[in-house]
């Protein structure tokens, strides 16, 4: 039995469980996003700015995924929203089963937006459907403009790209036009927002989009 | 048969092949480092600065690992050193077999230092021995100071930590003392260099260390 066979079986099983999660989300009319990126691209900071902006407009819950620690759940809990931490203990991505387990500790009744923050990894989470409606990939300017070409699966499978840390553009070797072109060349349907968690630039536009998506699901 | 069993078998097989690679390296008296980090931490830029500094002092060869593209091999080839590109086609880490295959295209005769640049991923490459002497983890200041705690395996298994992009410290939310303490808390034996590929700060010290390590193997 080859490893490839096992992997296919793992992915098939995952897809089954993701479909079940999706059914749970549909039943509760909750809009679900899965945020993915490299470690340190600013996923948790974006989440903090998003909660700041949206928590009085939408009822939001969060699932945090980390290899170790519950630091991110602690940061999110300060905003008074329900949050569940998944610690993968070395695992390199969330999967549908982990999210299903987390849902046992989360009351979705009345929740309009569920944000899942995946493990920081630009490779492995690309193939694991969690049952979300939208995969959001964060690429920060400090990582350079070639990442969509070097890690194409993640950009192909995402629906939204957040180009984060745009306040650092003057100091880093990253051409934002190149970054966008590289991403759109791989996935022309990507919706792109440029954001900074320091200046808050782009946060209102990104939040307005999520608010609209959450409302059309009600 | 569980996935865990397969993974253990995969790792055992990898360790066998890594031991064979190590024997090849020993035979040629070549010092081998395996550079790992998140995508965009600056591995290839460090490699460029290193080749600039060391190429007239040591005979160096490079193995480049990427999920897609041979951009990094092209960047390295400009320095006139032998370079082999491994494209993993979606694979999230290098393994000993891929390096063994690459060695078929690389003449190690007379080479003193072999630098292997792994796929950008702070999780999966931690467990795959390639036969290298030293694993070097790069953490950039833009990723924040909590990464050693959140991705501990990589920092535990590394011997050297390069804290890169220190020129960006004034603009980012990263306390370098915290970052060091977090890393040394996990692995007190880590040798730490602070580097910037823009100002070249720390590059001479890092290169002097490698030069010394390569020479004592002759």
PDB file of N, CA and C in Angstrom, chain B residues 39-111:
ATOM      1  N   UNK B  39       7.743  30.590   4.585  1.00  0.00           N
ATOM      2  CA  UNK B  39       7.919  31.257   3.278  1.00  0.00           C
ATOM      3  C   UNK B  39       8.203  32.739   3.504  1.00  0.00           C
ATOM      4  N   UNK B  40       9.170  33.269   2.760  1.00  0.00           N
ATOM      5  CA  UNK B  40       9.393  34.711   2.811  1.00  0.00           C
ATOM      6  C   UNK B  40      10.205  35.226   3.982  1.00  0.00           C
ATOM      7  N   UNK B  41      10.864  34.331   4.710  1.00  0.00           N
ATOM      8  CA  UNK B  41      11.706  34.785   5.828  1.00  0.00           C
ATOM      9  C   UNK B  41      13.059  35.302   5.358  1.00  0.00           C
ATOM     10  N   UNK B  42      13.392  34.984   4.102  1.00  0.00           N
ATOM     11  CA  UNK B  42      14.637  35.494   3.544  1.00  0.00           C
ATOM     12  C   UNK B  42      15.726  34.448   3.363  1.00  0.00           C
ATOM     13  N   UNK B  43      15.340  33.162   3.259  1.00  0.00           N
ATOM     14  CA  UNK B  43      16.348  32.101   3.075  1.00  0.00           C
ATOM     15  C   UNK B  43      17.204  32.357   1.829  1.00  0.00           C
ATOM     16  N   UNK B  44      16.555  32.652   0.709  1.00  0.00           N
ATOM     17  CA  UNK B  44      17.308  32.809  -0.538  1.00  0.00           C
ATOM     18  C   UNK B  44      18.157  34.080  -0.509  1.00  0.00           C
ATOM     19  N   UNK B  45      17.651  35.130   0.117  1.00  0.00           N
ATOM     20  CA  UNK B  45      18.451  36.359   0.238  1.00  0.00           C
ATOM     21  C   UNK B  45      19.680  36.115   1.108  1.00  0.00           C
ATOM     22  N   UNK B  46      19.519  35.356   2.171  1.00  0.00           N
ATOM     23  CA  UNK B  46      20.667  35.012   3.016  1.00  0.00           C
ATOM     24  C   UNK B  46      21.681  34.201   2.214  1.00  0.00           C
ATOM     25  N   UNK B  47      21.157  33.298   1.399  1.00  0.00           N
ATOM     26  CA  UNK B  47      22.029  32.487   0.548  1.00  0.00           C
ATOM     27  C   UNK B  47      22.811  33.392  -0.408  1.00  0.00           C
ATOM     28  N   UNK B  48      22.146  34.368  -0.996  1.00  0.00           N
ATOM     29  CA  UNK B  48      22.821  35.291  -1.917  1.00  0.00           C
ATOM     30  C   UNK B  48      23.932  36.064  -1.201  1.00  0.00           C
ATOM     31  N   UNK B  49      23.600  36.594  -0.019  1.00  0.00           N
ATOM     32  CA  UNK B  49      24.617  37.357   0.724  1.00  0.00           C
ATOM     33  C   UNK B  49      25.770  36.439   1.133  1.00  0.00           C
ATOM     34  N   UNK B  50      25.446  35.186   1.483  1.00  0.00           N
ATOM     35  CA  UNK B  50      26.458  34.217   1.908  1.00  0.00           C
ATOM     36  C   UNK B  50      27.396  33.878   0.749  1.00  0.00           C
ATOM     37  N   UNK B  51      26.821  33.667  -0.443  1.00  0.00           N
ATOM     38  CA  UNK B  51      27.643  33.320  -1.607  1.00  0.00           C
ATOM     39  C   UNK B  51      28.542  34.491  -1.982  1.00  0.00           C
ATOM     40  N   UNK B  52      27.977  35.700  -1.933  1.00  0.00           N
ATOM     41  CA  UNK B  52      28.738  36.923  -2.179  1.00  0.00           C
ATOM     42  C   UNK B  52      29.982  36.963  -1.281  1.00  0.00           C
ATOM     43  N   UNK B  53      29.770  36.615  -0.029  1.00  0.00           N
ATOM     44  CA  UNK B  53      30.813  36.751   0.991  1.00  0.00           C
ATOM     45  C   UNK B  53      31.805  35.594   0.966  1.00  0.00           C
ATOM     46  N   UNK B  54      31.311  34.382   0.697  1.00  0.00           N
ATOM     47  CA  UNK B  54      32.145  33.181   0.896  1.00  0.00           C
ATOM     48  C   UNK B  54      32.647  32.524  -0.386  1.00  0.00           C
ATOM     49  N   UNK B  55      32.122  32.941  -1.570  1.00  0.00           N
ATOM     50  CA  UNK B  55      32.405  32.123  -2.755  1.00  0.00           C
ATOM     51  C   UNK B  55      33.879  32.121  -3.164  1.00  0.00           C
ATOM     52  N   UNK B  56      34.630  33.131  -2.750  1.00  0.00           N
ATOM     53  CA  UNK B  56      36.061  33.115  -3.064  1.00  0.00           C
ATOM     54  C   UNK B  56      36.890  32.485  -1.945  1.00  0.00           C
ATOM     55  N   UNK B  57      36.225  32.146  -0.835  1.00  0.00           N
ATOM     56  CA  UNK B  57      36.943  31.559   0.300  1.00  0.00           C
ATOM     57  C   UNK B  57      36.722  30.059   0.411  1.00  0.00           C
ATOM     58  N   UNK B  58      35.515  29.609  -0.005  1.00  0.00           N
ATOM     59  CA  UNK B  58      35.176  28.183   0.090  1.00  0.00           C
ATOM     60  C   UNK B  58      34.586  27.727  -1.240  1.00  0.00           C
ATOM     61  N   UNK B  59      34.732  26.445  -1.547  1.00  0.00           N
ATOM     62  CA  UNK B  59      34.046  25.893  -2.718  1.00  0.00           C
ATOM     63  C   UNK B  59      32.665  25.416  -2.255  1.00  0.00           C
ATOM     64  N   UNK B  60      31.635  26.065  -2.792  1.00  0.00           N
ATOM     65  CA  UNK B  60      30.270  25.889  -2.295  1.00  0.00           C
ATOM     66  C   UNK B  60      29.365  25.312  -3.379  1.00  0.00           C
ATOM     67  N   UNK B  61      28.450  24.439  -2.985  1.00  0.00           N
ATOM     68  CA  UNK B  61      27.385  23.988  -3.885  1.00  0.00           C
ATOM     69  C   UNK B  61      26.049  24.172  -3.166  1.00  0.00           C
ATOM     70  N   UNK B  62      24.972  24.241  -3.954  1.00  0.00           N
ATOM     71  CA  UNK B  62      23.648  24.521  -3.392  1.00  0.00           C
ATOM     72  C   UNK B  62      22.615  23.544  -3.941  1.00  0.00           C
ATOM     73  N   UNK B  63      21.726  23.073  -3.056  1.00  0.00           N
ATOM     74  CA  UNK B  63      20.525  22.358  -3.492  1.00  0.00           C
ATOM     75  C   UNK B  63      19.330  23.212  -3.084  1.00  0.00           C
ATOM     76  N   UNK B  64      18.500  23.562  -4.063  1.00  0.00           N
ATOM     77  CA  UNK B  64      17.326  24.405  -3.820  1.00  0.00           C
ATOM     78  C   UNK B  64      16.073  23.535  -3.782  1.00  0.00           C
ATOM     79  N   UNK B  65      15.258  23.699  -2.736  1.00  0.00           N
ATOM     80  CA  UNK B  65      13.982  22.990  -2.679  1.00  0.00           C
ATOM     81  C   UNK B  65      12.828  23.966  -2.790  1.00  0.00           C
ATOM     82  N   UNK B  66      11.906  23.708  -3.706  1.00  0.00           N
ATOM     83  CA  UNK B  66      10.716  24.551  -3.837  1.00  0.00           C
ATOM     84  C   UNK B  66       9.511  23.695  -4.208  1.00  0.00           C
ATOM     85  N   UNK B  67       8.339  24.162  -3.805  1.00  0.00           N
ATOM     86  CA  UNK B  67       7.089  23.498  -4.184  1.00  0.00           C
ATOM     87  C   UNK B  67       6.902  23.608  -5.694  1.00  0.00           C
ATOM     88  N   UNK B  68       7.170  24.782  -6.236  1.00  0.00           N
ATOM     89  CA  UNK B  68       7.100  25.047  -7.665  1.00  0.00           C
ATOM     90  C   UNK B  68       8.163  26.076  -8.025  1.00  0.00           C
ATOM     91  N   UNK B  69       8.497  26.149  -9.298  1.00  0.00           N
ATOM     92  CA  UNK B  69       9.436  27.130  -9.901  1.00  0.00           C
ATOM     93  C   UNK B  69      10.913  26.838  -9.598  1.00  0.00           C
ATOM     94  N   UNK B  70      11.765  27.334 -10.507  1.00  0.00           N
ATOM     95  CA  UNK B  70      13.209  27.246 -10.257  1.00  0.00           C
ATOM     96  C   UNK B  70      13.802  28.643 -10.087  1.00  0.00           C
ATOM     97  N   UNK B  71      12.964  29.580  -9.600  1.00  0.00           N
ATOM     98  CA  UNK B  71      13.422  30.965  -9.414  1.00  0.00           C
ATOM     99  C   UNK B  71      14.643  31.036  -8.504  1.00  0.00           C
ATOM    100  N   UNK B  72      14.605  30.257  -7.409  1.00  0.00           N
ATOM    101  CA  UNK B  72      15.684  30.362  -6.424  1.00  0.00           C
ATOM    102  C   UNK B  72      16.994  29.829  -7.004  1.00  0.00           C
ATOM    103  N   UNK B  73      16.911  28.747  -7.785  1.00  0.00           N
ATOM    104  CA  UNK B  73      18.123  28.209  -8.413  1.00  0.00           C
ATOM    105  C   UNK B  73      18.699  29.234  -9.386  1.00  0.00           C
ATOM    106  N   UNK B  74      17.810  29.951 -10.089  1.00  0.00           N
ATOM    107  CA  UNK B  74      18.282  30.983 -11.018  1.00  0.00           C
ATOM    108  C   UNK B  74      19.016  32.102 -10.256  1.00  0.00           C
ATOM    109  N   UNK B  75      18.452  32.489  -9.096  1.00  0.00           N
ATOM    110  CA  UNK B  75      19.093  33.547  -8.299  1.00  0.00           C
ATOM    111  C   UNK B  75      20.487  33.106  -7.840  1.00  0.00           C
ATOM    112  N   UNK B  76      20.571  31.833  -7.436  1.00  0.00           N
ATOM    113  CA  UNK B  76      21.830  31.312  -6.897  1.00  0.00           C
ATOM    114  C   UNK B  76      22.866  31.100  -8.007  1.00  0.00           C
ATOM    115  N   UNK B  77      22.389  30.662  -9.193  1.00  0.00           N
ATOM    116  CA  UNK B  77      23.295  30.329 -10.299  1.00  0.00           C
ATOM    117  C   UNK B  77      24.110  31.547 -10.731  1.00  0.00           C
ATOM    118  N   UNK B  78      23.567  32.744 -10.517  1.00  0.00           N
ATOM    119  CA  UNK B  78      24.276  33.978 -10.890  1.00  0.00           C
ATOM    120  C   UNK B  78      25.637  34.103 -10.200  1.00  0.00           C
ATOM    121  N   UNK B  79      25.795  33.400  -9.082  1.00  0.00           N
ATOM    122  CA  UNK B  79      27.054  33.488  -8.342  1.00  0.00           C
ATOM    123  C   UNK B  79      28.090  32.466  -8.835  1.00  0.00           C
ATOM    124  N   UNK B  80      27.709  31.720  -9.880  1.00  0.00           N
ATOM    125  CA  UNK B  80      28.669  30.803 -10.503  1.00  0.00           C
ATOM    126  C   UNK B  80      28.982  29.577  -9.662  1.00  0.00           C
ATOM    127  N   UNK B  81      28.079  29.204  -8.763  1.00  0.00           N
ATOM    128  CA  UNK B  81      28.287  27.965  -7.987  1.00  0.00           C
ATOM    129  C   UNK B  81      27.383  26.874  -8.540  1.00  0.00           C
ATOM    130  N   UNK B  82      27.786  25.596  -8.388  1.00  0.00           N
ATOM    131  CA  UNK B  82      26.909  24.513  -8.839  1.00  0.00           C
ATOM    132  C   UNK B  82      25.612  24.508  -8.037  1.00  0.00           C
ATOM    133  N   UNK B  83      24.473  24.401  -8.719  1.00  0.00           N
ATOM    134  CA  UNK B  83      23.188  24.404  -8.022  1.00  0.00           C
ATOM    135  C   UNK B  83      22.242  23.402  -8.681  1.00  0.00           C
ATOM    136  N   UNK B  84      21.536  22.652  -7.864  1.00  0.00           N
ATOM    137  CA  UNK B  84      20.512  21.722  -8.353  1.00  0.00           C
ATOM    138  C   UNK B  84      19.172  22.136  -7.754  1.00  0.00           C
ATOM    139  N   UNK B  85      18.158  22.248  -8.600  1.00  0.00           N
ATOM    140  CA  UNK B  85      16.827  22.599  -8.107  1.00  0.00           C
ATOM    141  C   UNK B  85      15.991  21.330  -7.937  1.00  0.00           C
ATOM    142  N   UNK B  86      15.405  21.155  -6.741  1.00  0.00           N
ATOM    143  CA  UNK B  86      14.392  20.114  -6.531  1.00  0.00           C
ATOM    144  C   UNK B  86      13.032  20.805  -6.501  1.00  0.00           C
ATOM    145  N   UNK B  87      12.119  20.389  -7.391  1.00  0.00           N
ATOM    146  CA  UNK B  87      10.739  20.890  -7.327  1.00  0.00           C
ATOM    147  C   UNK B  87       9.886  19.764  -6.745  1.00  0.00           C
ATOM    148  N   UNK B  88       9.228  20.030  -5.619  1.00  0.00           N
ATOM    149  CA  UNK B  88       8.494  18.953  -4.932  1.00  0.00           C
ATOM    150  C   UNK B  88       7.101  18.743  -5.517  1.00  0.00           C
ATOM    151  N   UNK B  89       6.664  19.649  -6.413  1.00  0.00           N
ATOM    152  CA  UNK B  89       5.321  19.522  -7.013  1.00  0.00           C
ATOM    153  C   UNK B  89       4.217  19.377  -5.965  1.00  0.00           C
ATOM    154  N   UNK B  90       4.188  20.285  -5.042  1.00  0.00           N
ATOM    155  CA  UNK B  90       3.133  20.253  -4.027  1.00  0.00           C
ATOM    156  C   UNK B  90       3.607  19.681  -2.707  1.00  0.00           C
ATOM    157  N   UNK B  91       4.699  18.942  -2.713  1.00  0.00           N
ATOM    158  CA  UNK B  91       5.234  18.358  -1.474  1.00  0.00           C
ATOM    159  C   UNK B  91       5.686  19.455  -0.518  1.00  0.00           C
ATOM    160  N   UNK B  92       5.457  19.245   0.778  1.00  0.00           N
ATOM    161  CA  UNK B  92       5.608  20.325   1.752  1.00  0.00           C
ATOM    162  C   UNK B  92       6.975  20.343   2.427  1.00  0.00           C
ATOM    163  N   UNK B  93       7.891  19.464   2.020  1.00  0.00           N
ATOM    164  CA  UNK B  93       9.218  19.422   2.637  1.00  0.00           C
ATOM    165  C   UNK B  93      10.159  18.637   1.736  1.00  0.00           C
ATOM    166  N   UNK B  94      11.450  18.834   1.887  1.00  0.00           N
ATOM    167  CA  UNK B  94      12.425  17.941   1.267  1.00  0.00           C
ATOM    168  C   UNK B  94      12.535  16.692   2.126  1.00  0.00           C
ATOM    169  N   UNK B  95      12.956  15.575   1.502  1.00  0.00           N
ATOM    170  CA  UNK B  95      13.294  14.398   2.289  1.00  0.00           C
ATOM    171  C   UNK B  95      14.628  13.850   1.792  1.00  0.00           C
ATOM    172  N   UNK B  96      15.138  12.848   2.493  1.00  0.00           N
ATOM    173  CA  UNK B  96      16.485  12.331   2.190  1.00  0.00           C
ATOM    174  C   UNK B  96      16.559  11.746   0.781  1.00  0.00           C
ATOM    175  N   UNK B  97      15.441  11.163   0.299  1.00  0.00           N
ATOM    176  CA  UNK B  97      15.435  10.566  -1.046  1.00  0.00           C
ATOM    177  C   UNK B  97      15.593  11.656  -2.106  1.00  0.00           C
ATOM    178  N   UNK B  98      14.889  12.755  -1.951  1.00  0.00           N
ATOM    179  CA  UNK B  98      14.988  13.861  -2.919  1.00  0.00           C
ATOM    180  C   UNK B  98      16.415  14.399  -2.954  1.00  0.00           C
ATOM    181  N   UNK B  99      17.046  14.488  -1.779  1.00  0.00           N
ATOM    182  CA  UNK B  99      18.427  14.977  -1.722  1.00  0.00           C
ATOM    183  C   UNK B  99      19.367  13.953  -2.357  1.00  0.00           C
ATOM    184  N   UNK B 100      19.121  12.660  -2.078  1.00  0.00           N
ATOM    185  CA  UNK B 100      19.921  11.594  -2.702  1.00  0.00           C
ATOM    186  C   UNK B 100      19.854  11.713  -4.235  1.00  0.00           C
ATOM    187  N   UNK B 101      18.644  11.925  -4.761  1.00  0.00           N
ATOM    188  CA  UNK B 101      18.472  12.080  -6.214  1.00  0.00           C
ATOM    189  C   UNK B 101      19.231  13.306  -6.717  1.00  0.00           C
ATOM    190  N   UNK B 102      19.138  14.404  -5.963  1.00  0.00           N
ATOM    191  CA  UNK B 102      19.823  15.636  -6.374  1.00  0.00           C
ATOM    192  C   UNK B 102      21.338  15.419  -6.425  1.00  0.00           C
ATOM    193  N   UNK B 103      21.843  14.594  -5.503  1.00  0.00           N
ATOM    194  CA  UNK B 103      23.293  14.353  -5.441  1.00  0.00           C
ATOM    195  C   UNK B 103      23.801  13.652  -6.708  1.00  0.00           C
ATOM    196  N   UNK B 104      22.884  12.961  -7.414  1.00  0.00           N
ATOM    197  CA  UNK B 104      23.274  12.340  -8.690  1.00  0.00           C
ATOM    198  C   UNK B 104      23.663  13.383  -9.733  1.00  0.00           C
ATOM    199  N   UNK B 105      23.142  14.599  -9.569  1.00  0.00           N
ATOM    200  CA  UNK B 105      23.429  15.669 -10.539  1.00  0.00           C
ATOM    201  C   UNK B 105      24.457  16.661 -10.012  1.00  0.00           C
ATOM    202  N   UNK B 106      25.103  16.306  -8.907  1.00  0.00           N
ATOM    203  CA  UNK B 106      26.008  17.269  -8.266  1.00  0.00           C
ATOM    204  C   UNK B 106      27.336  16.586  -7.967  1.00  0.00           C
ATOM    205  N   UNK B 107      28.423  17.131  -8.513  1.00  0.00           N
ATOM    206  CA  UNK B 107      29.740  16.565  -8.245  1.00  0.00           C
ATOM    207  C   UNK B 107      30.284  17.178  -6.948  1.00  0.00           C
ATOM    208  N   UNK B 108      30.379  16.368  -5.906  1.00  0.00           N
ATOM    209  CA  UNK B 108      30.814  16.878  -4.597  1.00  0.00           C
ATOM    210  C   UNK B 108      32.337  16.933  -4.470  1.00  0.00           C
ATOM    211  N   UNK B 109      33.049  16.404  -5.479  1.00  0.00           N
ATOM    212  CA  UNK B 109      34.513  16.395  -5.425  1.00  0.00           C
ATOM    213  C   UNK B 109      35.053  17.805  -5.225  1.00  0.00           C
ATOM    214  N   UNK B 110      35.741  18.033  -4.120  1.00  0.00           N
ATOM    215  CA  UNK B 110      36.340  19.350  -3.863  1.00  0.00           C
ATOM    216  C   UNK B 110      35.410  20.346  -3.196  1.00  0.00           C
ATOM    217  N   UNK B 111      34.122  20.026  -3.118  1.00  0.00           N
ATOM    218  CA  UNK B 111      33.168  20.950  -2.469  1.00  0.00           C
ATOM    219  C   UNK B 111      33.391  20.915  -0.954  1.00  0.00           C
TER     220      UNK B 111
END
